[in-house]
Amino acid sequence: MAGLVNNLLILFLVFQNNCLGFRSPLSVFKRYKDATRSLSSECLGSDRPVISLGLSDFALDIRMPGVTPKQSDTYLCMSVPLPVDDEAYVVDFKPHASMDTVHHMLLFGCNEPSSTENYWDCDEGTCKDKSNILYAWARNAPPTRLPKGVGFRVGGETGGKFFVLQVHYGDISAFRDKHKDCSGVTLHLTHQKQPLIAGMYLMMSVNTVIPPGEKVVDADIACHYKRFPMHLFAYRVHTHRLGKVVSGYRVRNGQWTLIGRQSPQLPQAFYPVEHPVDVSYDDILAARCVFSGEGRTTETHIGGTANDEMCNFYIMYYMEAKHAVSYMTCTQNANPEMFRNIPQEANIPIPIKPDMLKMTHGHHEETKDTDKSSLQLSKGEEGEILDQDFHIEEAVEWPGLDLKLGQVSGLALDLENNLVVFHRGDHVWDENSFDSKFVYQQRGLGPIEQNTILVLNPSTAKLLHSTGKSLFYLPHGLSIDKNGNYWVTDVALHQVFKLGADAKEPLLTLGVALQPGSDKNHFCQPTDVAVDPISGSVYVSDGYCNSRIIQFSPNGLYIMQWGEETSSGRPGQFHIPHSLALIPDFSQLCVADRENGRIQCFRLGTGEFIREIKHKSFGRELFAVSYVPGGLLFAVNGMPYPGEAEPVQGFVMNFSTGEIIDTFIPLRKSFEMPHDIVASEDKTVFVGDVHARTVWKFASTEKMEHRSVKKAGIEVQEIKESETVVEARLKNNPEPTDPLKKQEKQHLVRQASTGVSFVLITTLLIIPVVVLLAILVFIRWRKTTVYGGKGGGGLNLGNFFASHKGYSRKGFDRLSTEGSDQEKDEDDGTDSEEEYSPPPPPPAPSSS
């Protein structure tokens, strides 16, 4: 009897949801909110997670198992297996949560959760394999029901076997009474085959910065769609407190079609797309979030805590089953210029009634007056995405050039922006290191007895911390993940290691020690590692003898690989993939394809080839690549082959266009074999050299606070806090994209700088002359008055200055920075790393 009552109750709720359909969530929100509040703390249904709803349908209750978060901004995860083996379809979601206790919830589908515990800290990950977002909830949003004939496919051969619930507990003040939380979601599933498969398309900004007090800040996202047609039926917006309005569009042939527009301060439900929108191949999906930094005293960044911000636009779509893709993302802005034509509505906040705002934020928050007026728009047009008017030069005051290091193979910046150096101590890579089968031949030397990982102050080069003693034989690549862990490769051990910043033993080891191979469990001289900050996926470039990229889960499980060896330059093939740069802004992984002298970029998660960046000035070899959020790509090339002219140097590129913005070389010593490069957002660049055994620091001229005046082909720098005008090394800079605009800008800078310099120097010269003349006039007047007006002769200024003790003209001469410190140390010749390129082909024999 009790089972019958339960079944009738569930059927009634499903019928009620069906009747509500896709009417505006605001119209049903008040009726739903009372039920949400009572359900959020009572764990209803947790003792019966699966409830039959007839012959083919059932309900699955997914709830937190009575948890009490200990600190704010805690992310907790739990998993529930799909209770059936065959294919099923999720057609309805019913949340059980209140924003009094829960900031937001996400439901993922996957095949293997990151933990088998009852629940776990989500910092360990959500899933070991690829995960798909099925549902998202925040701000007391009401239920979501899919259109008839549409469902999320789960189970069977292609669908996920587990559901993972992630709950973000923002402010834990509601847990002062130590009560246990059982928030979650109930799914309605059916075995009836659905002709249309639902999926989620997530548009997300990853690099927006909101300055304090700034009234209007736009975060724009845009991607080209390159798949089979999809039909959009629901959308959801998500920001934190600074978000004013979020809008999404399809752009086709320059025409903007609204997908949805909503205030993120209203219940963050999936709202229906009012007019059906289809998306076809080569359409553009675009979204804008409008923020206000008013009331903040510090910069606000994109992040996971309640004090950070987010800019998310979720789209629910359906596709024909045979072409269905369950999850897609867009995190880039493929065409910033197009947002000049975005409809004006995208910049106007949606008014919120005070009572609705109070209900949305929960009973414990104060009601605030809502500003119904639109935000003031920027009067000027949007600026360029990159400020390309800068130049990279060596920071000659940095003392790191004098550090006693072994062969420097890897560089990275830690979470505090300290420089981390990976070097080989007293070991070297030479012609005796490996046999013809890539087996290391110098095991008798033992591991390196020095600390191989050094943490340096980026300004003073002072050693802050060191580790890595007795762990490695021939270090190579280094990267640091979002949690501060070190990921390193050792070409002698043929292994990849994950190390804690203070750990003496690896947290994770991939590969078999001293055994080269080409299967899923072996590497052959792996070169570098990159870790996706969003998914936690690990990418390894492998390497000198395998020429492939391998993707692993956060826990080190093999997922996929791509690439093979080539010297013909075909896309997706490599000749020593030597360095990796992860581009989270664009969901791409870029590879320095060393012996092919190019950069190749691929789609994260799929390995799909996107594009190649190659320039004649790279020469035959490109050793390393690094990316800076905001769109700058840095790289270093190798020494030219005999008879070739391309110099070894560093490059700064616009990632979006691939254009070279600037090149740079050291002023002290010279590049010999620059092996790795790392750059920070303020355009500070570090380059490590295996042959020179040193690390150079470079900085933009903006950071060095100087102006450049180009005159007669010589760059004259007027440096602040210095009265010396220094002549820098002459260097050929690449031509700008728009020569006319660049020339106009340089002409204006030249006029302004020359004018300022002329006025300043003239003023400094005239003032003492005027003072001296005044003194002379006064003395002459006194003599005339006292002695009857007889003059004492004229004044020769040249003789006056020349007779003055200590006078020198050197204060007005340019001083050369060229010096003998560029001479190469003869001893370095014995420490050449055997990472050399294959020698150039010999000349063809004479036919005679």
PDB file of N, CA, C and O in Angstrom, residues 175-208:
ATOM      1  N   PHE A 175      25.463  26.534   8.531  1.00  0.00           N
ATOM      2  CA  PHE A 175      25.768  25.261   9.196  1.00  0.00           C
ATOM      3  C   PHE A 175      26.271  25.457  10.624  1.00  0.00           C
ATOM      4  O   PHE A 175      26.906  24.566  11.193  1.00  0.00           O
ATOM      5  N   ARG A 176      25.995  26.618  11.205  1.00  0.00           N
ATOM      6  CA  ARG A 176      26.418  26.845  12.590  1.00  0.00           C
ATOM      7  C   ARG A 176      25.792  25.856  13.556  1.00  0.00           C
ATOM      8  O   ARG A 176      26.345  25.549  14.601  1.00  0.00           O
ATOM      9  N   ASP A 177      24.596  25.374  13.190  1.00  0.00           N
ATOM     10  CA  ASP A 177      23.924  24.399  14.055  1.00  0.00           C
ATOM     11  C   ASP A 177      24.400  22.978  13.803  1.00  0.00           C
ATOM     12  O   ASP A 177      23.855  22.026  14.352  1.00  0.00           O
ATOM     13  N   LYS A 178      25.415  22.811  12.922  1.00  0.00           N
ATOM     14  CA  LYS A 178      26.025  21.505  12.616  1.00  0.00           C
ATOM     15  C   LYS A 178      25.043  20.526  11.987  1.00  0.00           C
ATOM     16  O   LYS A 178      25.227  19.309  12.090  1.00  0.00           O
ATOM     17  N   HIS A 179      23.995  21.017  11.327  1.00  0.00           N
ATOM     18  CA  HIS A 179      23.052  20.083  10.699  1.00  0.00           C
ATOM     19  C   HIS A 179      23.690  19.450   9.471  1.00  0.00           C
ATOM     20  O   HIS A 179      24.703  19.929   8.957  1.00  0.00           O
ATOM     21  N   LYS A 180      23.109  18.370   9.018  1.00  0.00           N
ATOM     22  CA  LYS A 180      23.642  17.626   7.885  1.00  0.00           C
ATOM     23  C   LYS A 180      22.839  17.964   6.628  1.00  0.00           C
ATOM     24  O   LYS A 180      21.618  18.052   6.676  1.00  0.00           O
ATOM     25  N   ASP A 181      23.551  18.151   5.529  1.00  0.00           N
ATOM     26  CA  ASP A 181      22.904  18.551   4.284  1.00  0.00           C
ATOM     27  C   ASP A 181      22.744  17.363   3.349  1.00  0.00           C
ATOM     28  O   ASP A 181      23.647  16.548   3.197  1.00  0.00           O
ATOM     29  N   CYS A 182      21.571  17.283   2.751  1.00  0.00           N
ATOM     30  CA  CYS A 182      21.262  16.197   1.820  1.00  0.00           C
ATOM     31  C   CYS A 182      20.735  16.753   0.499  1.00  0.00           C
ATOM     32  O   CYS A 182      19.817  16.181  -0.104  1.00  0.00           O
ATOM     33  N   SER A 183      21.325  17.874   0.053  1.00  0.00           N
ATOM     34  CA  SER A 183      20.897  18.466  -1.210  1.00  0.00           C
ATOM     35  C   SER A 183      21.186  17.514  -2.359  1.00  0.00           C
ATOM     36  O   SER A 183      22.087  16.677  -2.294  1.00  0.00           O
ATOM     37  N   GLY A 184      20.407  17.666  -3.439  1.00  0.00           N
ATOM     38  CA  GLY A 184      20.637  16.813  -4.592  1.00  0.00           C
ATOM     39  C   GLY A 184      19.601  17.035  -5.667  1.00  0.00           C
ATOM     40  O   GLY A 184      18.981  18.100  -5.755  1.00  0.00           O
ATOM     41  N   VAL A 185      19.378  16.017  -6.480  1.00  0.00           N
ATOM     42  CA  VAL A 185      18.464  16.124  -7.612  1.00  0.00           C
ATOM     43  C   VAL A 185      17.842  14.755  -7.874  1.00  0.00           C
ATOM     44  O   VAL A 185      18.484  13.720  -7.670  1.00  0.00           O
ATOM     45  N   THR A 186      16.574  14.757  -8.271  1.00  0.00           N
ATOM     46  CA  THR A 186      15.890  13.529  -8.669  1.00  0.00           C
ATOM     47  C   THR A 186      15.758  13.511 -10.185  1.00  0.00           C
ATOM     48  O   THR A 186      15.317  14.492 -10.788  1.00  0.00           O
ATOM     49  N   LEU A 187      16.165  12.400 -10.789  1.00  0.00           N
ATOM     50  CA  LEU A 187      16.103  12.243 -12.233  1.00  0.00           C
ATOM     51  C   LEU A 187      14.924  11.363 -12.617  1.00  0.00           C
ATOM     52  O   LEU A 187      14.643  10.366 -11.941  1.00  0.00           O
ATOM     53  N   HIS A 188      14.264  11.735 -13.680  1.00  0.00           N
ATOM     54  CA  HIS A 188      13.246  10.874 -14.281  1.00  0.00           C
ATOM     55  C   HIS A 188      13.876  10.254 -15.523  1.00  0.00           C
ATOM     56  O   HIS A 188      14.264  10.958 -16.452  1.00  0.00           O
ATOM     57  N   LEU A 189      13.992   8.923 -15.533  1.00  0.00           N
ATOM     58  CA  LEU A 189      14.611   8.204 -16.643  1.00  0.00           C
ATOM     59  C   LEU A 189      13.607   7.273 -17.300  1.00  0.00           C
ATOM     60  O   LEU A 189      12.642   6.832 -16.665  1.00  0.00           O
ATOM     61  N   THR A 190      13.861   6.997 -18.568  1.00  0.00           N
ATOM     62  CA  THR A 190      12.996   6.082 -19.304  1.00  0.00           C
ATOM     63  C   THR A 190      13.841   5.170 -20.182  1.00  0.00           C
ATOM     64  O   THR A 190      14.931   5.548 -20.637  1.00  0.00           O
ATOM     65  N   HIS A 191      13.342   3.942 -20.401  1.00  0.00           N
ATOM     66  CA  HIS A 191      13.990   3.018 -21.325  1.00  0.00           C
ATOM     67  C   HIS A 191      13.499   3.210 -22.758  1.00  0.00           C
ATOM     68  O   HIS A 191      14.070   2.624 -23.682  1.00  0.00           O
ATOM     69  N   GLN A 192      12.438   3.994 -22.915  1.00  0.00           N
ATOM     70  CA  GLN A 192      11.918   4.210 -24.262  1.00  0.00           C
ATOM     71  C   GLN A 192      12.936   5.001 -25.091  1.00  0.00           C
ATOM     72  O   GLN A 192      13.384   6.069 -24.682  1.00  0.00           O
ATOM     73  N   LYS A 193      13.271   4.456 -26.251  1.00  0.00           N
ATOM     74  CA  LYS A 193      14.294   5.075 -27.104  1.00  0.00           C
ATOM     75  C   LYS A 193      13.822   6.451 -27.551  1.00  0.00           C
ATOM     76  O   LYS A 193      12.725   6.599 -28.089  1.00  0.00           O
ATOM     77  N   GLN A 194      14.646   7.456 -27.359  1.00  0.00           N
ATOM     78  CA  GLN A 194      14.309   8.821 -27.728  1.00  0.00           C
ATOM     79  C   GLN A 194      14.904   9.133 -29.101  1.00  0.00           C
ATOM     80  O   GLN A 194      16.100   8.892 -29.340  1.00  0.00           O
ATOM     81  N   PRO A 195      14.120   9.672 -30.015  1.00  0.00           N
ATOM     82  CA  PRO A 195      14.638   9.947 -31.370  1.00  0.00           C
ATOM     83  C   PRO A 195      15.632  11.095 -31.414  1.00  0.00           C
ATOM     84  O   PRO A 195      16.431  11.197 -32.343  1.00  0.00           O
ATOM     85  N   LEU A 196      15.585  11.958 -30.400  1.00  0.00           N
ATOM     86  CA  LEU A 196      16.461  13.130 -30.365  1.00  0.00           C
ATOM     87  C   LEU A 196      17.283  13.091 -29.076  1.00  0.00           C
ATOM     88  O   LEU A 196      16.733  12.877 -27.995  1.00  0.00           O
ATOM     89  N   ILE A 197      18.582  13.281 -29.205  1.00  0.00           N
ATOM     90  CA  ILE A 197      19.483  13.180 -28.065  1.00  0.00           C
ATOM     91  C   ILE A 197      19.869  14.582 -27.595  1.00  0.00           C
ATOM     92  O   ILE A 197      20.290  15.423 -28.391  1.00  0.00           O
ATOM     93  N   ALA A 198      19.725  14.809 -26.300  1.00  0.00           N
ATOM     94  CA  ALA A 198      20.042  16.110 -25.710  1.00  0.00           C
ATOM     95  C   ALA A 198      21.534  16.220 -25.411  1.00  0.00           C
ATOM     96  O   ALA A 198      22.225  15.218 -25.201  1.00  0.00           O
ATOM     97  N   GLY A 199      22.001  17.430 -25.398  1.00  0.00           N
ATOM     98  CA  GLY A 199      23.389  17.701 -25.050  1.00  0.00           C
ATOM     99  C   GLY A 199      23.521  19.072 -24.424  1.00  0.00           C
ATOM    100  O   GLY A 199      22.562  19.858 -24.397  1.00  0.00           O
ATOM    101  N   MET A 200      24.728  19.366 -23.919  1.00  0.00           N
ATOM    102  CA  MET A 200      24.991  20.633 -23.259  1.00  0.00           C
ATOM    103  C   MET A 200      26.152  21.331 -23.951  1.00  0.00           C
ATOM    104  O   MET A 200      27.198  20.723 -24.206  1.00  0.00           O
ATOM    105  N   TYR A 201      25.943  22.600 -24.300  1.00  0.00           N
ATOM    106  CA  TYR A 201      26.999  23.437 -24.882  1.00  0.00           C
ATOM    107  C   TYR A 201      27.298  24.538 -23.865  1.00  0.00           C
ATOM    108  O   TYR A 201      26.443  25.357 -23.555  1.00  0.00           O
ATOM    109  N   LEU A 202      28.528  24.535 -23.324  1.00  0.00           N
ATOM    110  CA  LEU A 202      28.908  25.490 -22.296  1.00  0.00           C
ATOM    111  C   LEU A 202      29.818  26.561 -22.888  1.00  0.00           C
ATOM    112  O   LEU A 202      30.894  26.259 -23.400  1.00  0.00           O
ATOM    113  N   MET A 203      29.381  27.823 -22.792  1.00  0.00           N
ATOM    114  CA  MET A 203      30.205  28.966 -23.169  1.00  0.00           C
ATOM    115  C   MET A 203      30.689  29.617 -21.886  1.00  0.00           C
ATOM    116  O   MET A 203      29.879  29.944 -21.001  1.00  0.00           O
ATOM    117  N   MET A 204      31.996  29.823 -21.782  1.00  0.00           N
ATOM    118  CA  MET A 204      32.565  30.223 -20.507  1.00  0.00           C
ATOM    119  C   MET A 204      33.765  31.137 -20.722  1.00  0.00           C
ATOM    120  O   MET A 204      34.659  30.815 -21.498  1.00  0.00           O
ATOM    121  N   SER A 205      33.785  32.273 -20.042  1.00  0.00           N
ATOM    122  CA  SER A 205      34.961  33.142 -20.053  1.00  0.00           C
ATOM    123  C   SER A 205      35.923  32.664 -18.979  1.00  0.00           C
ATOM    124  O   SER A 205      35.506  32.315 -17.874  1.00  0.00           O
ATOM    125  N   VAL A 206      37.223  32.661 -19.318  1.00  0.00           N
ATOM    126  CA  VAL A 206      38.206  32.144 -18.363  1.00  0.00           C
ATOM    127  C   VAL A 206      39.249  33.184 -17.950  1.00  0.00           C
ATOM    128  O   VAL A 206      40.045  32.920 -17.054  1.00  0.00           O
ATOM    129  N   ASN A 207      39.256  34.350 -18.581  1.00  0.00           N
ATOM    130  CA  ASN A 207      40.332  35.301 -18.281  1.00  0.00           C
ATOM    131  C   ASN A 207      39.838  36.716 -18.030  1.00  0.00           C
ATOM    132  O   ASN A 207      40.611  37.664 -18.106  1.00  0.00           O
ATOM    133  N   THR A 208      38.565  36.898 -17.720  1.00  0.00           N
ATOM    134  CA  THR A 208      38.033  38.237 -17.470  1.00  0.00           C
ATOM    135  C   THR A 208      38.550  38.774 -16.131  1.00  0.00           C
ATOM    136  O   THR A 208      38.593  38.047 -15.141  1.00  0.00           O
TER     137      THR A 208
END
